[in-house]
Tab-separated table of C-alpha atoms and ligand atoms in Angstrom:
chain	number	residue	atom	x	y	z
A	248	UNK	CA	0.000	0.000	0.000
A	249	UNK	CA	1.439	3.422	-0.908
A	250	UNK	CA	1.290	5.724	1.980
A	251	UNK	CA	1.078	9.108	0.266
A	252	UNK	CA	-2.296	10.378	-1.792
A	253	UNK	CA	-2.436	13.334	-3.610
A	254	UNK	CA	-5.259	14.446	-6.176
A	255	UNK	CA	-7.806	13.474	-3.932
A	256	UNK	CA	-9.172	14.066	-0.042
A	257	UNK	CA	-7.130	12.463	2.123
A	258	UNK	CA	-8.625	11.090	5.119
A	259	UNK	CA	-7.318	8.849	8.294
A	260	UNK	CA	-3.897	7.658	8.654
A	261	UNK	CA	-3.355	9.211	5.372
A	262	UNK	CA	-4.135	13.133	6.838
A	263	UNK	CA	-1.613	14.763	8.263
A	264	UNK	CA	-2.894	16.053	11.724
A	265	UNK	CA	-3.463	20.026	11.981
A	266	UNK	CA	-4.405	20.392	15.772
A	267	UNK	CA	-4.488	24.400	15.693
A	268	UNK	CA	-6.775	24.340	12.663
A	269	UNK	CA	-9.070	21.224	13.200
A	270	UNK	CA	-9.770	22.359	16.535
A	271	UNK	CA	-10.548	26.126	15.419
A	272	UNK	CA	-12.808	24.854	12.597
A	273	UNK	CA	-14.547	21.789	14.718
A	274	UNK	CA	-15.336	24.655	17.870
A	275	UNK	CA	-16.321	27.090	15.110
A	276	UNK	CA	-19.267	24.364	13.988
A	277	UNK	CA	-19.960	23.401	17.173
A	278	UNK	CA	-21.124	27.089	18.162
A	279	UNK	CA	-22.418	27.888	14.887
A	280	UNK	CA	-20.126	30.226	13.703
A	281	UNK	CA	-19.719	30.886	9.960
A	282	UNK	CA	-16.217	29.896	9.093
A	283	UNK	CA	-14.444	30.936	5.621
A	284	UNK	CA	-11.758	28.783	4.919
A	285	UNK	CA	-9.008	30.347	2.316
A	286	UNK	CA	-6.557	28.804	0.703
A	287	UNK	CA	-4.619	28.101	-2.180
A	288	UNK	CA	-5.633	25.516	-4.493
A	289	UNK	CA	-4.330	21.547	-3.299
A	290	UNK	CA	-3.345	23.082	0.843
A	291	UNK	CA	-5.706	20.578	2.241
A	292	UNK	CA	-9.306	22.359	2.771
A	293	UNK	CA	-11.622	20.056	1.625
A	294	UNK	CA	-9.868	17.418	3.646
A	295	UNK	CA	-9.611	19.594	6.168
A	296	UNK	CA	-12.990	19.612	6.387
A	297	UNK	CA	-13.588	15.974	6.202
A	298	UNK	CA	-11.452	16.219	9.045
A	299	UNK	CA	-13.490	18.017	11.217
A	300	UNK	CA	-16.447	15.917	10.528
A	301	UNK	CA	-14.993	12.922	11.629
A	302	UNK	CA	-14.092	14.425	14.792
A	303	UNK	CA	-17.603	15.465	15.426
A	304	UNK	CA	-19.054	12.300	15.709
A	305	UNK	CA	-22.741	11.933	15.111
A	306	UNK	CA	-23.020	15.208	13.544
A	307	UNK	CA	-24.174	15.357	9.802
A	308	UNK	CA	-22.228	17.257	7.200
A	309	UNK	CA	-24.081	18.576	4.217
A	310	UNK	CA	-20.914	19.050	1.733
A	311	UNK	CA	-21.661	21.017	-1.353
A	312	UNK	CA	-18.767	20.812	-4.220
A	313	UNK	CA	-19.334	24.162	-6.061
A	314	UNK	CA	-15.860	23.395	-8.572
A	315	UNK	CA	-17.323	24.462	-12.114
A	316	UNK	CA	-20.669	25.744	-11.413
A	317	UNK	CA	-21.736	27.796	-14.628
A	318	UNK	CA	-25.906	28.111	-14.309
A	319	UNK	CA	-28.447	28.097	-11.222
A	320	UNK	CA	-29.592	25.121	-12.119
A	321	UNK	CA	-25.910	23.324	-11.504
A	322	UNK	CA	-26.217	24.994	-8.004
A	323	UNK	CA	-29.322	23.354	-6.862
A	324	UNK	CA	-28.443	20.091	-8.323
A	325	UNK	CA	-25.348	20.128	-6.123
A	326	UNK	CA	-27.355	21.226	-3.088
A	327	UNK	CA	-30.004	19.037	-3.525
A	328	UNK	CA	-27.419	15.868	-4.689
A	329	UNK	CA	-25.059	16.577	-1.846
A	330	UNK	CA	-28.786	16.507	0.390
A	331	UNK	CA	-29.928	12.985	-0.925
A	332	UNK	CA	-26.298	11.538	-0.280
A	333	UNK	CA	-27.164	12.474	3.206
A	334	UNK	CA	-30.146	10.271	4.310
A	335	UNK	CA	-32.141	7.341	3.180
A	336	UNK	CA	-33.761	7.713	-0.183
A	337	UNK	CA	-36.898	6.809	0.696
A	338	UNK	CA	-37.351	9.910	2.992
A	339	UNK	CA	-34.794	12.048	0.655
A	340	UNK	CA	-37.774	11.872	-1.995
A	341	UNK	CA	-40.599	12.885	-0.109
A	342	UNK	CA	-38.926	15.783	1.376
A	343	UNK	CA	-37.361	16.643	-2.509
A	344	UNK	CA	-40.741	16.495	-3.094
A	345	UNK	CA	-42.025	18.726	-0.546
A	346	UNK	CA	-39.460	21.621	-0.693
A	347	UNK	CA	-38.041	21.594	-4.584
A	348	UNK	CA	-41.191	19.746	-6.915
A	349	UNK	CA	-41.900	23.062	-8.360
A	350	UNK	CA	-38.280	22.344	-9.959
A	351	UNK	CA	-39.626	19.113	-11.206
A	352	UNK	CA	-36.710	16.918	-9.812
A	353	UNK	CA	-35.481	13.919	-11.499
A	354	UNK	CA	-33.746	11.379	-9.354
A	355	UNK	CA	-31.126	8.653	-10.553
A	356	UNK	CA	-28.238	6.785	-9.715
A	357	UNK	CA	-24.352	7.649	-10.806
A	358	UNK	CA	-23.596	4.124	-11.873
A	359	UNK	CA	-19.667	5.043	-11.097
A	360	UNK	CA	-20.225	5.531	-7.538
A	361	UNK	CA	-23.941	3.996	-6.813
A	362	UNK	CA	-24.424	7.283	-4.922
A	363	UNK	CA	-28.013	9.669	-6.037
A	364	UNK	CA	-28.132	11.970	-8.394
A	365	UNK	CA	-30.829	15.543	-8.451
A	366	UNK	CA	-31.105	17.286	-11.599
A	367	UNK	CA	-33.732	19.843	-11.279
A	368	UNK	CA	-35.861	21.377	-13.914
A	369	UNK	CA	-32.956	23.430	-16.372
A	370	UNK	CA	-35.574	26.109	-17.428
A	371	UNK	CA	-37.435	26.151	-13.833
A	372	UNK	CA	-34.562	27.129	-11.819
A	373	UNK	CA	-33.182	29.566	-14.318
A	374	UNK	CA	-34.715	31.938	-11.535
A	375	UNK	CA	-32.321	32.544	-8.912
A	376	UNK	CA	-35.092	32.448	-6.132
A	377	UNK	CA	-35.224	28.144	-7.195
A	378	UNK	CA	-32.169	28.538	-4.733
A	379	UNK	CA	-34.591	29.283	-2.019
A	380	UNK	CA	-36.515	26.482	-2.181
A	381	UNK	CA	-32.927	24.220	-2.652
A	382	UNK	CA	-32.401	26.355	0.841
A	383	UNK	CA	-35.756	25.346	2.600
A	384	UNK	CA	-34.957	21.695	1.919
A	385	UNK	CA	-31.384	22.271	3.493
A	386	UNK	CA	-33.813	23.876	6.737
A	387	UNK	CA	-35.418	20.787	6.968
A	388	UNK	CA	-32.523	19.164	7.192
A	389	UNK	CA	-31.022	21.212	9.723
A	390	UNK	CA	-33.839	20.276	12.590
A	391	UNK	CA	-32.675	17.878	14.884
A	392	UNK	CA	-29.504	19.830	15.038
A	393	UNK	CA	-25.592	18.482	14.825
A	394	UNK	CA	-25.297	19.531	11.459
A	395	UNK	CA	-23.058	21.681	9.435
A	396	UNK	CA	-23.087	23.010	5.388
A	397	UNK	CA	-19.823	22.982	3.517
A	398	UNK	CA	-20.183	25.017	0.102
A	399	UNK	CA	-16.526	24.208	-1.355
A	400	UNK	CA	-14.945	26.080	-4.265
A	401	UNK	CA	-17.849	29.062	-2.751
A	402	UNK	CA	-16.238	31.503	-4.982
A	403	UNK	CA	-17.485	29.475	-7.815
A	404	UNK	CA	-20.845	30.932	-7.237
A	405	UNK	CA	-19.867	34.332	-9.063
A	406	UNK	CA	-19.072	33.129	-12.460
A	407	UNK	CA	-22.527	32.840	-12.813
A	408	UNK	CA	-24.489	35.710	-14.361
A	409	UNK	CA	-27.033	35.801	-11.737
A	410	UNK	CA	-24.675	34.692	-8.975
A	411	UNK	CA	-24.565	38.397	-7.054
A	412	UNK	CA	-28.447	37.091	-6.763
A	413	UNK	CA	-27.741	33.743	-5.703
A	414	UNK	CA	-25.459	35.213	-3.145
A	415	UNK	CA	-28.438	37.440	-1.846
A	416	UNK	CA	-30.473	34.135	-1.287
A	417	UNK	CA	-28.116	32.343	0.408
A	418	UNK	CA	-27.185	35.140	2.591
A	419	UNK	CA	-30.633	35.833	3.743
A	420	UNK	CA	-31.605	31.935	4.391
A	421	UNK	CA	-28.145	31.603	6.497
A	422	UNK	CA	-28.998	34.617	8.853
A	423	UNK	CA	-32.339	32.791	9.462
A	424	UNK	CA	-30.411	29.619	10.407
A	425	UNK	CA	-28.543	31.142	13.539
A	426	UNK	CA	-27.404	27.622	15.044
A	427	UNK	CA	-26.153	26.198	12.150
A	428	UNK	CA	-22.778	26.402	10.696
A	429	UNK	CA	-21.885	27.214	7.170
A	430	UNK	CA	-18.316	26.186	6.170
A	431	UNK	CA	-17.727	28.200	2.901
A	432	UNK	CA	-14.171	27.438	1.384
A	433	UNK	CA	-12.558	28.706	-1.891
A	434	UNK	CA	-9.075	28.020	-3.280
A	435	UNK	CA	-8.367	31.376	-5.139
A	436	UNK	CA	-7.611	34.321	-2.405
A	437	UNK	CA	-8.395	37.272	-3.622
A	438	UNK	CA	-12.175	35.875	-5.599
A	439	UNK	CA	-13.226	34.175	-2.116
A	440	UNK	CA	-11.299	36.890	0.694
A	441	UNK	CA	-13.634	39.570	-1.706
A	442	UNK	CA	-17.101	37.790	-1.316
A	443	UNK	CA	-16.418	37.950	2.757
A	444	UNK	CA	-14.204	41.627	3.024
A	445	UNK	CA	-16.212	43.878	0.715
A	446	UNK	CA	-18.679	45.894	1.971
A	447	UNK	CA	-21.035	46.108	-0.859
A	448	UNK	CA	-21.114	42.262	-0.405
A	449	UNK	CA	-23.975	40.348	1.407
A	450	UNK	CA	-21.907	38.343	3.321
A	451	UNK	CA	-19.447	41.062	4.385
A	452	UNK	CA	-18.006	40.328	7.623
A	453	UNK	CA	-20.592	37.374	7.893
A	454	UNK	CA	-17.952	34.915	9.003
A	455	UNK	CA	-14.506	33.861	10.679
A	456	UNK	CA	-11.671	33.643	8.457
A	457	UNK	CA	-9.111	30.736	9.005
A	458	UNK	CA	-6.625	30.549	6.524
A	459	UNK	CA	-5.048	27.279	5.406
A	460	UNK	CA	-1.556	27.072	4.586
A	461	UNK	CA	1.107	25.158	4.415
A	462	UNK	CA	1.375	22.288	7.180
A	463	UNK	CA	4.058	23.363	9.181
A	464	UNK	CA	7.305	22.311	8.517
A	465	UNK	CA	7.923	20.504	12.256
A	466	UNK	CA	4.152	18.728	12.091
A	467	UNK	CA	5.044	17.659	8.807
A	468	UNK	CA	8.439	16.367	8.483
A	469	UNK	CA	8.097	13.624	11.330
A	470	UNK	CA	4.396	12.660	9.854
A	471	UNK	CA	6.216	12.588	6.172
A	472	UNK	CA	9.467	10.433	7.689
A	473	UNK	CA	7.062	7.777	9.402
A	474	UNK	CA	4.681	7.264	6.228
A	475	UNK	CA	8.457	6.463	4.755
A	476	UNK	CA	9.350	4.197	7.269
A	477	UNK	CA	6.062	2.071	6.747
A	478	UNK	CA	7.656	1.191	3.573
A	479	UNK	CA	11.283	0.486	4.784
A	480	UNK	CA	12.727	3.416	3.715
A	481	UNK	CA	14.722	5.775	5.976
A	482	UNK	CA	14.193	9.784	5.292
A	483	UNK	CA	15.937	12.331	7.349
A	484	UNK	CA	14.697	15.867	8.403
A	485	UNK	CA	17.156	17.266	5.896
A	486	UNK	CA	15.601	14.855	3.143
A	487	UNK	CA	12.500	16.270	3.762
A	488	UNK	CA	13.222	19.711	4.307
A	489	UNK	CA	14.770	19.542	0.864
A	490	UNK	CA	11.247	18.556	-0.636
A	491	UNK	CA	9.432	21.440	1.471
A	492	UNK	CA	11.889	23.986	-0.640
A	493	UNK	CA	11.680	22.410	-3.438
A	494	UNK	CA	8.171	22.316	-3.654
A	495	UNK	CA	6.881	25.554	-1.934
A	496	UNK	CA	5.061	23.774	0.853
A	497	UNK	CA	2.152	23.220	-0.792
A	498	UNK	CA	0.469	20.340	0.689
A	499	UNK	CA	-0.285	18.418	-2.621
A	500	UNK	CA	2.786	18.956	-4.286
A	501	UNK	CA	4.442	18.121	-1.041
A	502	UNK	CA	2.716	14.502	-1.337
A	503	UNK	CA	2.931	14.080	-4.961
A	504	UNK	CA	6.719	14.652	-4.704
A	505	UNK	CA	7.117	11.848	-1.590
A	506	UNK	CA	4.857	9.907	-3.668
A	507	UNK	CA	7.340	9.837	-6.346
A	508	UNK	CA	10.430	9.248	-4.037
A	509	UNK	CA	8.798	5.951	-3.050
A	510	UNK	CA	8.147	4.853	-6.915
A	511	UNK	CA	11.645	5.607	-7.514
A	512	UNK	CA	12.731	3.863	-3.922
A	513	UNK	CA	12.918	0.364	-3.228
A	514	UNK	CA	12.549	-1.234	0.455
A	515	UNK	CA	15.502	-0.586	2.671
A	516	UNK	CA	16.845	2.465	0.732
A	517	UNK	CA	18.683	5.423	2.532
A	518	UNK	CA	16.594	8.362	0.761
A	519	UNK	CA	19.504	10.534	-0.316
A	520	UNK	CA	19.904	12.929	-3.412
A	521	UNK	CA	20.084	10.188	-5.801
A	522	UNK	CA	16.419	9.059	-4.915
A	523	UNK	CA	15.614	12.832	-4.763
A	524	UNK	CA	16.588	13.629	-8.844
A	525	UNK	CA	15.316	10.005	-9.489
A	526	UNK	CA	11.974	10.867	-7.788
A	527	UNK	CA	12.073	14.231	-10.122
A	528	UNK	CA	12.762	12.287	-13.031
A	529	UNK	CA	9.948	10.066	-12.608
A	530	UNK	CA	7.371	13.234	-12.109
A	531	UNK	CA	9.059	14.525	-15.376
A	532	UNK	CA	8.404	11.180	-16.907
A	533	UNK	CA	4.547	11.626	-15.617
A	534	UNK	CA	4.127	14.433	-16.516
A	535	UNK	CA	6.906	16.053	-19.427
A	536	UNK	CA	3.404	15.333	-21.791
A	537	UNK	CA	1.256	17.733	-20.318
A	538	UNK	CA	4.360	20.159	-20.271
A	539	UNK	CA	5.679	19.902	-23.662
A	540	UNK	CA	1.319	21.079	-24.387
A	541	UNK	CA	1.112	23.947	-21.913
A	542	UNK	CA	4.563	25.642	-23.303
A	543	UNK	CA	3.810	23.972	-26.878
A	544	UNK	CA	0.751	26.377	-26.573
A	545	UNK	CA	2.404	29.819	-25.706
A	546	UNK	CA	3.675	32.625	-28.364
A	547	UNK	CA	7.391	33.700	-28.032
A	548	UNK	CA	6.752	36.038	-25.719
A	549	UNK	CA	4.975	34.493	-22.902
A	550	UNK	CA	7.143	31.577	-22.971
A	551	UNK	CA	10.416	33.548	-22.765
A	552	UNK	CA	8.421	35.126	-19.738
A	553	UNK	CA	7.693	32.154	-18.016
A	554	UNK	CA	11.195	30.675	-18.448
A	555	UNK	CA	11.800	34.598	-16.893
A	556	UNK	CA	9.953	33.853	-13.619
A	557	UNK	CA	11.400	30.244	-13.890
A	558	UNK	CA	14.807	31.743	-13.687
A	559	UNK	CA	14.660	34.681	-11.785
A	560	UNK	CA	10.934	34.487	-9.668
A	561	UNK	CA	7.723	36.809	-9.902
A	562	UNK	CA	8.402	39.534	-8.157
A	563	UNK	CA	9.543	43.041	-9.796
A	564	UNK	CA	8.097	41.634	-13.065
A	565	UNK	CA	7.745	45.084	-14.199
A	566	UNK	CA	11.394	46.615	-13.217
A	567	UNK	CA	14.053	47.179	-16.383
A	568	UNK	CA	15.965	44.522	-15.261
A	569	UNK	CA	13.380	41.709	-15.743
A	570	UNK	CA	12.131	43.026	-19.094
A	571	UNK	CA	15.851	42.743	-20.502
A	572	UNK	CA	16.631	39.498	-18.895
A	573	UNK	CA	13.486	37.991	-20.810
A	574	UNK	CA	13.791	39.924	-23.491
A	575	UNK	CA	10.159	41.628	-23.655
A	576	UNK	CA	10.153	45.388	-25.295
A	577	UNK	CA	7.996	46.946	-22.843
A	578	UNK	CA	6.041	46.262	-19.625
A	579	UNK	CA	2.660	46.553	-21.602
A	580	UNK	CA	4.086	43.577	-23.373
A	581	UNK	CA	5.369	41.501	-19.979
A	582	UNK	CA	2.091	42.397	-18.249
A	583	UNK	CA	0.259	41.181	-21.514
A	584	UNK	CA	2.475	38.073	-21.685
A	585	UNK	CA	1.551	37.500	-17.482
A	586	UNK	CA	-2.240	38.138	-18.312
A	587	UNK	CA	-1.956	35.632	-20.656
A	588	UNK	CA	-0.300	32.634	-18.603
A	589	UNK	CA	-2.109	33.734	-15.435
A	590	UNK	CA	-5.593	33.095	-17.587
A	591	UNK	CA	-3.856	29.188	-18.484
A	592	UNK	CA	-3.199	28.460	-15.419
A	593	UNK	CA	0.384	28.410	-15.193
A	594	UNK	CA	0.906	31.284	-13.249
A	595	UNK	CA	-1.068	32.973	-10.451
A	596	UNK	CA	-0.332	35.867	-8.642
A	597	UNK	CA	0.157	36.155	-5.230
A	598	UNK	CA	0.578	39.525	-2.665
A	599	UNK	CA	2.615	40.705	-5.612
A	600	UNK	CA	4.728	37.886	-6.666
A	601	UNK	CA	4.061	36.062	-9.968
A	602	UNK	CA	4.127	32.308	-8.751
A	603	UNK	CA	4.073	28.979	-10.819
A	604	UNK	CA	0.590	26.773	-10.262
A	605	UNK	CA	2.811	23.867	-10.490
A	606	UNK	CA	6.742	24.076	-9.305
A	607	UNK	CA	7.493	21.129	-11.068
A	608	UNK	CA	6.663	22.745	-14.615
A	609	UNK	CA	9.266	25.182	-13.251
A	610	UNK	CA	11.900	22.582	-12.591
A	611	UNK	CA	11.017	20.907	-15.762
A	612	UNK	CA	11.980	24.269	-17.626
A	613	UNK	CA	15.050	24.904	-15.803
A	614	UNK	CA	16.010	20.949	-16.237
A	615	UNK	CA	15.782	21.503	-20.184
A	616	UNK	CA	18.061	24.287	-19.806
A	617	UNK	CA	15.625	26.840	-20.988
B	787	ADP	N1	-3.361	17.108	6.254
B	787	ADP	C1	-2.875	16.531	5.147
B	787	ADP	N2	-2.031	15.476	5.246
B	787	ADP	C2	-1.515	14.901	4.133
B	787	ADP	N3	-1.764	15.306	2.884
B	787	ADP	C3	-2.598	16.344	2.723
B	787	ADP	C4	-3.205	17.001	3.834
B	787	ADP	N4	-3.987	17.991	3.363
B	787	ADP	C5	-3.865	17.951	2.016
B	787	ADP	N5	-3.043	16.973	1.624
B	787	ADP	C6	-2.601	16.684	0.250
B	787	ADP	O1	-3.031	17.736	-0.586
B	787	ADP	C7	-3.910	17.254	-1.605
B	787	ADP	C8	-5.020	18.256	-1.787
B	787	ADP	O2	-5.844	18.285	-0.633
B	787	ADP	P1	-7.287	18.937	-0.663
B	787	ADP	O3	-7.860	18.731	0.681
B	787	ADP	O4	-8.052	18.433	-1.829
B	787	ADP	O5	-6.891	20.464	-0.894
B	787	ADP	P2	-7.777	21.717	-1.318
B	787	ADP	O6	-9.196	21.421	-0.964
B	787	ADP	O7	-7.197	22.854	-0.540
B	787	ADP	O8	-7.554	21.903	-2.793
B	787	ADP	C9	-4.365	15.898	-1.125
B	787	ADP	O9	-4.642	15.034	-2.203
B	787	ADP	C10	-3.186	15.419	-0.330
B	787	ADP	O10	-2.204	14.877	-1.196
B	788	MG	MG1	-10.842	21.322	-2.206
């Protein structure tokens, strides 16, 4: 059994413990206090979460994925999906019944994962106020008490044209649920921190912020060296401190990397720098595919950029010095060139710094001698 996950919750033996943060988000829910949980993309909310749940045992989580959410519709399908994975089906219909069968509900079965399926009426919930009834339903639900809602990926919500709507429903069925806690979560900072920090908002100032970063380095390293030692193979605090670096301390990229180190590691091994560029050459190997597309994809410009904040990092992307190293005519041109790879997803940016989604398309560019 490999004992590192990434690309997916982790749960269990597999989670890294986060006392500070489980405990601040379990005593948040258990006094039904709206918690905003920001992040960068692949830190470890959602699981996080999970987390939580399982701490609070017989409480009842009502987790609502909101990752690629483009109509109202999609948004009361997850609601009301995520709320018939909760209880028997039986009683799931004749509640869906009572609260949403003005959106003429169908109900099936994913055949991948045997779990329900709602899809509401497409052209009846066009009208942002379908969310209401979605919300009455989630009420219902909430009598009896012990019981939470997650809305993941919440900043989701806006890329839909009549999402400053939908967050005007929401906000007014929360306040009416006093004792229950909402656990809203969103991967990209500034989108999420904006829904919950501006006043013209509806939820301004509607709930406590915890931030999740990076595990810290001294919970991490002796979790990371005895998931090694399960398999037989010794890691040191150096070893791993060399992956933290290397990787930025992002959680997933963290595990992907150790995850790597044990494909490329045999039983009894002595993790040294030999099974650390042989662990990089197998993520190359994974993933050089993928890369050769992203960059394949780029004009001149905005690769010589990239290979720019490969080289030399994000910050100052503007000052004379960067535009000569990469060789851009003008900082209209770099800022178009950044526009441009922030919008593919290769870069983001972050309290000023341009930063790479994924270091080890950086590593892969600097490897190839670019
Ligand atoms: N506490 C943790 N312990 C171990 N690995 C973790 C932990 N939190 C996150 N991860 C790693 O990060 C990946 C992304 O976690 P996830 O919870 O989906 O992050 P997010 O919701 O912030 O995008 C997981 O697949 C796992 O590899
Ligand atoms: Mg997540």
């Amino acid at each position: 059994m490999k004992p590192f996950k990434y690309g997916c919750v982790v749960t269990g033996d597999a989670f890294c413990p986060r006392p500070a943060l489980q405990k601040a988000l379990v005593g948040n829910i258990r006094d039904g206090q709206n918690v905003v949980l920001v992040g960068e993309r692949r830190m470890g909310k959602t699981s996080l979460v999970y987390a939580a749940h399982a701490a609070l045992s017989k409480w009842r989580m009502l987790y609502v994925d909101l990752l690629n959410v483009r109509t109202t519709a999609d948004v009361c399908n997850r609601a009301a999906t995520a709320a018939a994975a909760m209880g028997s089906s039986t009683s799931f219909a004749d509640r869906a019944l009572r609260f949403i069968g003005r959106l003429r509900p169908t109900f099936s079965v994913d055949p991948q994962t045997g779990s329900p399926v709602v899809s509401v009426d497409a052209r009846t919930a066009e009208d942002p106020r379908s969310l209401d009834d979605v919300m009455s339903l989630v009420s219902d639900l909430s009598r009896g008490g012990k019981f939470f809602v997650v809305f993941d990926e919440f900043q989701e919500i806006r890329k839909i044209d009549a999402g400053d709507q939908l967050l005007a429903v929401l906000r007014s069925r929360i306040q009416l649920l006093q004792d229950t806690c909402f656990v809203f979560s969103g991967s990209v900072r500034d989108a999420i921190a904006d829904i919950f920090s501006n006043p013209a908002s509806p939820f301004f100032k509607s709930a406590f912020a915890l931030t999740v970063g990076p595990v810290p380095d001294d919970d991490y390293a002796p979790f990371l060296i005895r998931r090694f030692a399960l398999g037989q193979r010794k890691a040191d605090r150096a070893f791993v401190d060399r992956i933290f670096d290397f990787t930025g301390r992002t959680t997933g990229d963290v595990q992907q990397f150790c995850s790597a180190v044990w494909n490329a590691s045999d039983p009894g091994d002595v993790l040294d720098d030999a099974a650390f560029k042989a662990a990089l050459a197998d993520i190359f190997a994974q993933e050089s595919g993928a890369f050769e597309g992203q960059t394949a994809s780029l004009t001149r410009f905005q690769f010589k950029t990239l290979v720019a904040v490969a080289r030399h990092g994000g910050r100052n992307v503007f000052s004379r010095e960067f535009l000569n190293r990469s060789e851009l005519p003008s900082a209209a041109a770099a800022s178009r060139a950044l526009g441009a790879l922030s919008a593919k997803g290769l870069l983001f940016l972050h309290l000023g710094e341009y930063k790479f989604f994924n270091p080890f398309l950086r590593a892969w560019l600097l490897s190839n001698g670019y």
